[in-house]
Coordinates of C-alpha atoms (C1' of nucleotides) in Angstrom, one line a residue:
Chain A
M828 CA -0.1 0.1 -0.1
T829 CA 1.5 3.4 -0.9
F830 CA 1.7 6.5 1.0
K831 CA -1.2 8.6 -0.3
K832 CA -0.7 12.4 0.7
N833 CA -4.2 13.3 0.7
Q834 CA -4.6 11.0 3.8
S835 CA -1.5 12.2 5.4
A836 CA -2.2 15.2 8.1
G837 CA 1.2 16.8 7.9
Y838 CA 0.3 17.2 3.9
L839 CA -3.0 18.6 4.4
V840 CA -2.4 20.9 7.1
N841 CA 0.4 22.6 5.5
H842 CA -2.4 23.1 2.4
V843 CA -5.0 24.4 4.6
A844 CA -2.4 26.6 6.2
R845 CA -1.8 28.2 2.9
I846 CA -5.7 28.3 1.9
F847 CA -6.2 30.6 4.9
A848 CA -3.1 32.8 4.7
H849 CA -3.8 33.3 1.2
G850 CA -7.7 34.3 2.2
L851 CA -6.5 36.5 4.7
A852 CA -3.5 38.1 3.0
E853 CA -6.0 39.4 0.2
R854 CA -8.4 40.8 3.2
I855 CA -5.9 42.8 5.0
K856 CA -4.0 44.1 2.0
P857 CA -6.3 47.1 1.8
L858 CA -5.5 47.9 5.6
G859 CA -1.9 48.0 4.6
I860 CA -0.7 44.7 6.5
T861 CA 0.5 41.3 6.0
I862 CA 0.0 37.9 7.5
G863 CA 2.8 37.4 9.5
T864 CA 2.4 41.2 11.3
F865 CA -1.0 39.9 12.1
P866 CA -0.4 37.9 15.3
V867 CA 1.9 40.5 16.5
L868 CA -0.5 43.3 16.0
L869 CA -3.3 41.1 17.8
E870 CA -0.8 40.9 20.9
L871 CA -0.1 45.0 21.1
W872 CA -3.8 45.8 20.4
E873 CA -4.5 43.7 23.4
T874 CA -1.1 45.1 25.7
D875 CA 0.9 48.3 24.2
G876 CA 4.4 48.0 24.9
L877 CA 5.2 44.4 24.8
T878 CA 9.1 43.3 24.4
Q879 CA 10.3 41.3 21.8
K880 CA 10.6 38.4 24.3
Q881 CA 6.9 38.7 25.2
L882 CA 5.9 38.5 22.0
V883 CA 8.2 35.6 21.3
D884 CA 7.0 33.7 24.0
R885 CA 3.1 34.1 23.1
L886 CA 3.3 34.0 19.8
Q887 CA 5.5 30.7 19.5
I888 CA 7.5 32.5 16.7
E889 CA 11.3 32.1 16.7
Q890 CA 13.2 34.8 18.3
A891 CA 14.6 35.8 14.9
T892 CA 11.9 35.6 13.2
M893 CA 10.2 38.2 15.2
A894 CA 13.1 40.3 14.7
N895 CA 13.1 40.7 11.4
T896 CA 9.1 40.8 11.2
L897 CA 9.3 44.0 13.7
A898 CA 12.0 45.3 11.9
R899 CA 9.5 45.2 8.7
M900 CA 6.9 46.8 10.7
E901 CA 8.8 49.6 12.0
R902 CA 9.8 50.0 8.5
D903 CA 6.5 50.3 7.3
G904 CA 5.3 53.0 9.9
L905 CA 3.3 50.5 11.9
I906 CA 5.2 50.5 15.2
I907 CA 8.2 52.2 16.8
R908 CA 10.6 50.6 19.5
N909 CA 12.6 52.0 22.3
K910 CA 15.0 50.5 24.6
D911 CA 13.6 49.9 28.2
K912 CA 14.9 52.3 31.0
N913 CA 15.8 49.5 33.5
D914 CA 17.4 47.2 31.0
G915 CA 19.1 48.3 28.1
R916 CA 19.1 45.0 26.4
V917 CA 15.1 45.0 26.2
Q918 CA 13.5 47.0 23.6
R919 CA 9.4 48.0 24.1
I920 CA 7.4 47.9 21.2
W921 CA 4.4 50.5 20.8
L922 CA 1.8 50.7 18.0
V923 CA 1.3 53.7 15.7
E924 CA -1.8 55.8 16.3
H925 CA -3.9 54.9 13.4
V926 CA -2.5 51.2 13.5
R927 CA -4.4 51.2 17.2
E928 CA -7.4 52.2 15.5
M929 CA -7.3 49.3 13.1
Y930 CA -8.3 46.8 15.1
D931 CA -12.2 46.5 14.3
A932 CA -11.3 46.3 10.5
A933 CA -8.9 43.7 11.2
I934 CA -10.8 41.3 13.4
A935 CA -13.6 41.7 10.9
A936 CA -11.1 40.5 8.1
A937 CA -10.0 37.4 10.2
M938 CA -13.4 36.2 11.1
E939 CA -14.5 36.5 7.7
V940 CA -11.4 34.4 6.3
N941 CA -12.2 31.6 9.4
A942 CA -16.3 32.2 8.2
S943 CA -15.6 31.6 4.5
T944 CA -12.8 29.1 5.0
L945 CA -14.8 26.7 6.9
A946 CA -17.9 27.5 5.1
G947 CA -18.3 23.8 4.1
L948 CA -18.2 22.5 7.7
S949 CA -21.0 22.0 10.1
K950 CA -20.8 24.2 13.2
A951 CA -19.9 20.8 15.3
E952 CA -17.4 20.5 12.8
R953 CA -16.0 23.7 13.3
R954 CA -16.0 23.1 16.7
Q955 CA -14.3 20.1 16.5
F956 CA -11.6 21.5 13.8
I957 CA -10.4 23.9 16.8
I958 CA -10.2 21.8 19.5
L959 CA -8.3 19.0 17.5
M960 CA -5.9 22.1 16.5
Q961 CA -5.5 23.2 20.3
K962 CA -5.2 19.3 21.2
V963 CA -1.8 19.2 18.5
I964 CA -0.4 22.5 19.9
E965 CA -0.6 21.2 23.3
T966 CA 0.9 17.9 22.7
S967 CA 3.8 19.5 21.1
R968 CA 4.0 21.9 23.9
N969 CA 4.5 19.2 25.9
R970 CA 7.1 17.4 24.2
V971 CA 9.2 21.1 23.6
S972 CA 9.4 21.4 27.5
H973 CA 10.1 17.8 28.3
A974 CA 13.0 17.8 25.6
S975 CA 14.2 20.7 27.4
Chain B
M1467 CA -15.9 40.7 23.4
T1468 CA -12.1 40.4 22.3
F1469 CA -10.7 38.3 19.3
K1470 CA -9.3 35.4 20.6
K1471 CA -6.1 34.0 18.5
N1472 CA -6.4 30.2 20.1
Q1473 CA -10.2 30.3 18.9
S1474 CA -9.4 31.7 15.5
A1475 CA -9.2 28.5 13.1
G1476 CA -6.5 30.3 10.8
Y1477 CA -4.3 31.4 13.6
L1478 CA -4.4 27.7 15.1
V1479 CA -3.9 25.6 12.0
N1480 CA -1.2 28.0 10.8
H1481 CA 0.9 27.0 13.9
V1482 CA 0.1 23.6 13.7
A1483 CA 1.6 23.6 9.8
R1484 CA 4.7 24.9 11.6
I1485 CA 4.9 22.0 14.0
F1486 CA 4.5 19.1 11.5
A1487 CA 7.2 21.2 9.1
H1488 CA 9.7 21.6 12.1
G1489 CA 8.8 17.5 12.8
L1490 CA 9.3 16.8 9.1
A1491 CA 12.4 18.7 8.5
E1492 CA 14.6 17.4 11.5
R1493 CA 13.2 13.6 10.3
I1494 CA 14.0 14.1 6.4
K1495 CA 17.2 16.1 6.9
P1496 CA 19.8 12.9 7.2
L1497 CA 18.1 12.1 3.9
G1498 CA 19.3 15.3 2.1
I1499 CA 16.0 16.4 1.6
T1500 CA 13.8 19.3 2.5
I1501 CA 10.2 20.0 3.4
G1502 CA 9.5 21.9 0.1
T1503 CA 10.9 19.1 -2.3
F1504 CA 8.7 16.2 -0.1
P1505 CA 5.4 16.7 -2.0
V1506 CA 7.3 17.0 -5.2
L1507 CA 9.3 13.6 -4.5
L1508 CA 5.7 11.9 -3.8
E1509 CA 4.5 12.4 -7.2
L1510 CA 8.0 11.6 -9.1
W1511 CA 7.8 8.0 -7.3
E1512 CA 4.6 7.6 -8.1
T1513 CA 4.9 8.8 -11.8
D1514 CA 8.6 9.4 -12.8
G1515 CA 8.9 12.0 -15.9
L1516 CA 5.9 14.1 -14.9
T1517 CA 6.0 17.5 -16.2
Q1518 CA 6.2 21.1 -14.5
K1519 CA 2.7 21.6 -14.9
Q1520 CA 1.4 18.4 -14.0
L1521 CA 3.2 18.9 -10.7
V1522 CA 1.7 22.1 -10.2
D1523 CA -1.7 21.2 -10.9
R1524 CA -1.4 17.8 -8.6
L1525 CA 0.3 19.7 -5.6
Q1526 CA -1.9 23.1 -5.6
I1527 CA 1.7 25.1 -5.7
E1528 CA 1.9 28.0 -7.6
Q1529 CA 4.0 27.7 -10.8
A1530 CA 6.7 30.1 -10.1
T1531 CA 7.0 28.1 -6.6
M1532 CA 7.5 24.8 -8.2
A1533 CA 9.9 26.1 -10.7
N1534 CA 12.0 27.3 -8.0
T1535 CA 11.8 24.1 -6.1
L1536 CA 12.6 22.3 -8.8
A1537 CA 15.6 24.5 -9.9
R1538 CA 17.0 23.7 -6.0
M1539 CA 16.5 20.0 -6.6
E1540 CA 18.3 20.1 -9.6
R1541 CA 20.5 21.9 -8.2
D1542 CA 21.3 19.2 -5.1
G1543 CA 21.0 16.2 -7.6
L1544 CA 18.0 15.0 -6.8
I1545 CA 16.2 15.1 -10.2
I1546 CA 17.2 15.9 -13.9
R1547 CA 15.0 17.9 -16.5
N1548 CA 15.1 17.4 -20.0
K1549 CA 13.0 18.8 -22.9
D1550 CA 10.1 17.0 -24.1
K1551 CA 10.6 16.3 -27.8
N1552 CA 7.3 16.7 -29.0
D1553 CA 6.9 20.2 -27.3
G1554 CA 9.7 22.7 -26.8
R1555 CA 8.1 24.6 -24.0
V1556 CA 7.8 21.4 -21.2
Q1557 CA 10.4 20.4 -19.3
R1558 CA 9.7 16.4 -18.2
I1559 CA 11.3 16.0 -14.6
W1560 CA 13.4 12.7 -13.8
L1561 CA 14.4 11.5 -10.3
V1562 CA 17.8 10.8 -9.8
E1563 CA 18.5 7.0 -9.0
H1564 CA 19.7 7.5 -5.6
V1565 CA 16.7 9.5 -4.9
R1566 CA 14.2 7.0 -6.1
E1567 CA 15.7 4.2 -3.6
M1568 CA 14.7 6.7 -0.9
Y1569 CA 11.4 6.2 -0.8
D1570 CA 10.7 3.7 2.1
A1571 CA 13.0 5.7 4.4
A1572 CA 11.4 8.9 3.4
I1573 CA 7.5 7.6 3.9
A1574 CA 8.9 6.0 7.1
A1575 CA 9.8 9.8 8.2
A1576 CA 6.6 11.0 7.3
M1577 CA 4.4 8.5 9.0
E1578 CA 6.7 9.0 12.1
V1579 CA 5.8 12.6 12.0
N1580 CA 1.9 12.2 11.5
A1581 CA 2.3 9.8 14.5
S1582 CA 3.9 11.5 16.5
T1583 CA 2.3 15.1 16.4
L1584 CA -1.2 13.6 16.5
A1585 CA -0.1 11.2 19.6
G1586 CA -2.3 13.5 22.2
L1587 CA -5.3 12.6 19.4
S1588 CA -7.7 9.3 19.9
K1589 CA -7.9 7.4 16.9
A1590 CA -11.3 8.6 15.8
E1591 CA -10.1 12.2 16.3
R1592 CA -7.1 11.6 13.9
R1593 CA -9.6 10.2 11.7
Q1594 CA -11.6 13.5 11.7
F1595 CA -8.5 15.5 11.9
I1596 CA -8.0 14.0 7.9
I1597 CA -11.8 14.6 6.8
L1598 CA -11.6 18.0 8.6
M1599 CA -8.9 19.2 6.1
Q1600 CA -10.1 17.3 3.1
K1601 CA -13.2 19.3 3.6
V1602 CA -11.8 22.7 3.6
I1603 CA -9.6 22.0 0.9
E1604 CA -12.5 20.8 -1.2
T1605 CA -14.7 23.9 -0.2
S1606 CA -11.6 26.2 -1.2
R1607 CA -11.4 24.3 -4.6
N1608 CA -15.0 24.7 -5.6
R1609 CA -14.7 28.4 -4.6
V1610 CA -11.4 28.7 -6.8
S1611 CA -13.1 26.8 -9.7
H1612 CA -16.3 29.3 -9.8
A1613 CA -14.1 32.4 -9.6
S1614 CA -12.7 31.7 -12.8
Chain C
dA805 C1' 1.4 32.7 -44.4
dT806 C1' 1.1 36.1 -40.9
dT807 C1' -0.7 37.9 -36.7
dT808 C1' -2.6 36.7 -32.7
dA809 C1' -3.5 34.2 -28.5
dT810 C1' -2.5 30.7 -25.1
dT811 C1' 0.5 28.1 -22.7
dA812 C1' 4.8 26.2 -20.1
dC813 C1' 8.3 27.9 -17.9
dA814 C1' 11.8 31.4 -15.9
dT815 C1' 13.1 35.4 -13.1
dA816 C1' 12.5 39.3 -10.2
dG817 C1' 11.5 40.5 -5.8
dC818 C1' 9.1 40.2 -1.6
dA819 C1' 7.2 38.1 3.0
dA820 C1' 7.5 35.1 6.2
dG821 C1' 9.6 31.1 8.2
dC822 C1' 14.1 28.3 10.1
dT823 C1' 19.1 27.6 12.3
dA824 C1' 23.2 29.6 13.7
dT825 C1' 26.0 33.1 15.1
dT826 C1' 27.4 37.6 17.1
dC827 C1' 26.9 41.3 20.3
dA828 C1' 26.0 43.9 24.0
dA829 C1' 24.1 44.7 28.4
dG830 C1' 23.1 42.5 33.1
dT831 C1' 23.7 38.7 37.0
dG832 C1' 26.6 36.3 39.8
dA833 C1' 30.8 34.0 41.8
dT834 C1' 34.9 34.4 43.5
Chain D
dA600 C1' 36.6 44.4 40.7
dT601 C1' 37.2 40.9 37.5
dC602 C1' 35.7 36.9 34.9
dA603 C1' 32.5 33.7 33.4
dC604 C1' 27.7 33.1 32.5
dT605 C1' 22.7 34.3 31.1
dT606 C1' 19.6 36.8 28.6
dG607 C1' 17.5 40.0 24.9
dA608 C1' 18.0 41.4 20.3
dA609 C1' 20.5 41.7 15.8
dT610 C1' 21.9 39.8 11.5
dA611 C1' 23.5 36.3 8.1
dG612 C1' 22.0 33.0 5.2
dC613 C1' 18.7 29.7 3.9
dT614 C1' 14.1 27.9 2.1
dT615 C1' 9.6 27.9 0.7
dG616 C1' 5.7 30.4 -0.6
dC617 C1' 3.5 34.3 -3.1
dT618 C1' 2.6 37.8 -6.9
dA619 C1' 3.5 39.9 -11.1
dT620 C1' 6.2 40.0 -15.1
dG621 C1' 9.0 38.5 -19.1
dT622 C1' 9.9 34.8 -23.1
dA623 C1' 9.8 31.6 -26.1
dA624 C1' 7.1 27.5 -28.0
dT625 C1' 2.7 26.0 -29.9
dA626 C1' -2.2 26.6 -31.7
dA627 C1' -5.8 29.8 -33.6
dA628 C1' -7.8 32.7 -36.4
dT629 C1' -7.8 35.5 -40.4

DNA sequence: ATTTATTACATAGCAAGCTATTCAAGTGAT
DNA sequence: ATCACTTGAATAGCTTGCTATGTAATAAAT
């Protein structure tokens, strides 16, 4: 029996992630933001002035990836960074005013993408989708923490 | 009520895809292959000598992405490309001998990744995971074909 | 037969992810 | 006080994905 990619969780989930990414990208492009910045914005909308380290911990993105994403965001005028007074190593990240006001539109876009991409699923299936993803992430989180 | 990223299908599925990618990457690295080439290899192991166009259609990857992936594969000695006799536009892609022999090891790696990443799910949940992914892909496929 | 359109592929340029490495600022031990 | 360690961030260099655009070969239309 041969390996069938359309029965492989890893293959399928990569495909699905690209579908979501594509949908989100086209919907937030008018706002002047991109998919990589979106999770960062979500955190900052909730808590402005986080450090890079805090963003890395909350978003499970590698530090180097975060540094690059923040550099692009600063370049594009979405955030400003300034050194912490008490600790010269840490950079605090602050939203620029007009970005703080984009919250509603951005959230609407994200909810639209979720709804339309999952349109083929029943309400129960959509709930199950979320639960399964959370469980997989939890499994991985445990594995990683054991390993270290 | 605020938007919660850990309840957002798009956010979660991106995270899960990165977990799978990481797991696969470390397991196939010893074989000298990377995650982007893996789907291409799956197709060629089944049908050697496909054209770039056929790979694009079967893997739902953009043509430009495929061209770049194939260029890397050729550079790394995984494939050779040659022009089709009947149609000067098409490139046929052929596996190099030692890559053809990697099938068993590569499939074993993929199955391991799937098993260990989904270890926190019951058998029924794993089955459900596959079904939900397939449905989302199907929904997207229909939408795209309507749009064109 | 020539022109026009289509098709297959390549190239340019970017975002977003990664690992590995470096650097500077704090912390601790002696 | 100094030396070693740790921690936060930056940088280098790569893969994998995308859109937009260019190019050459074939097919279709007149």
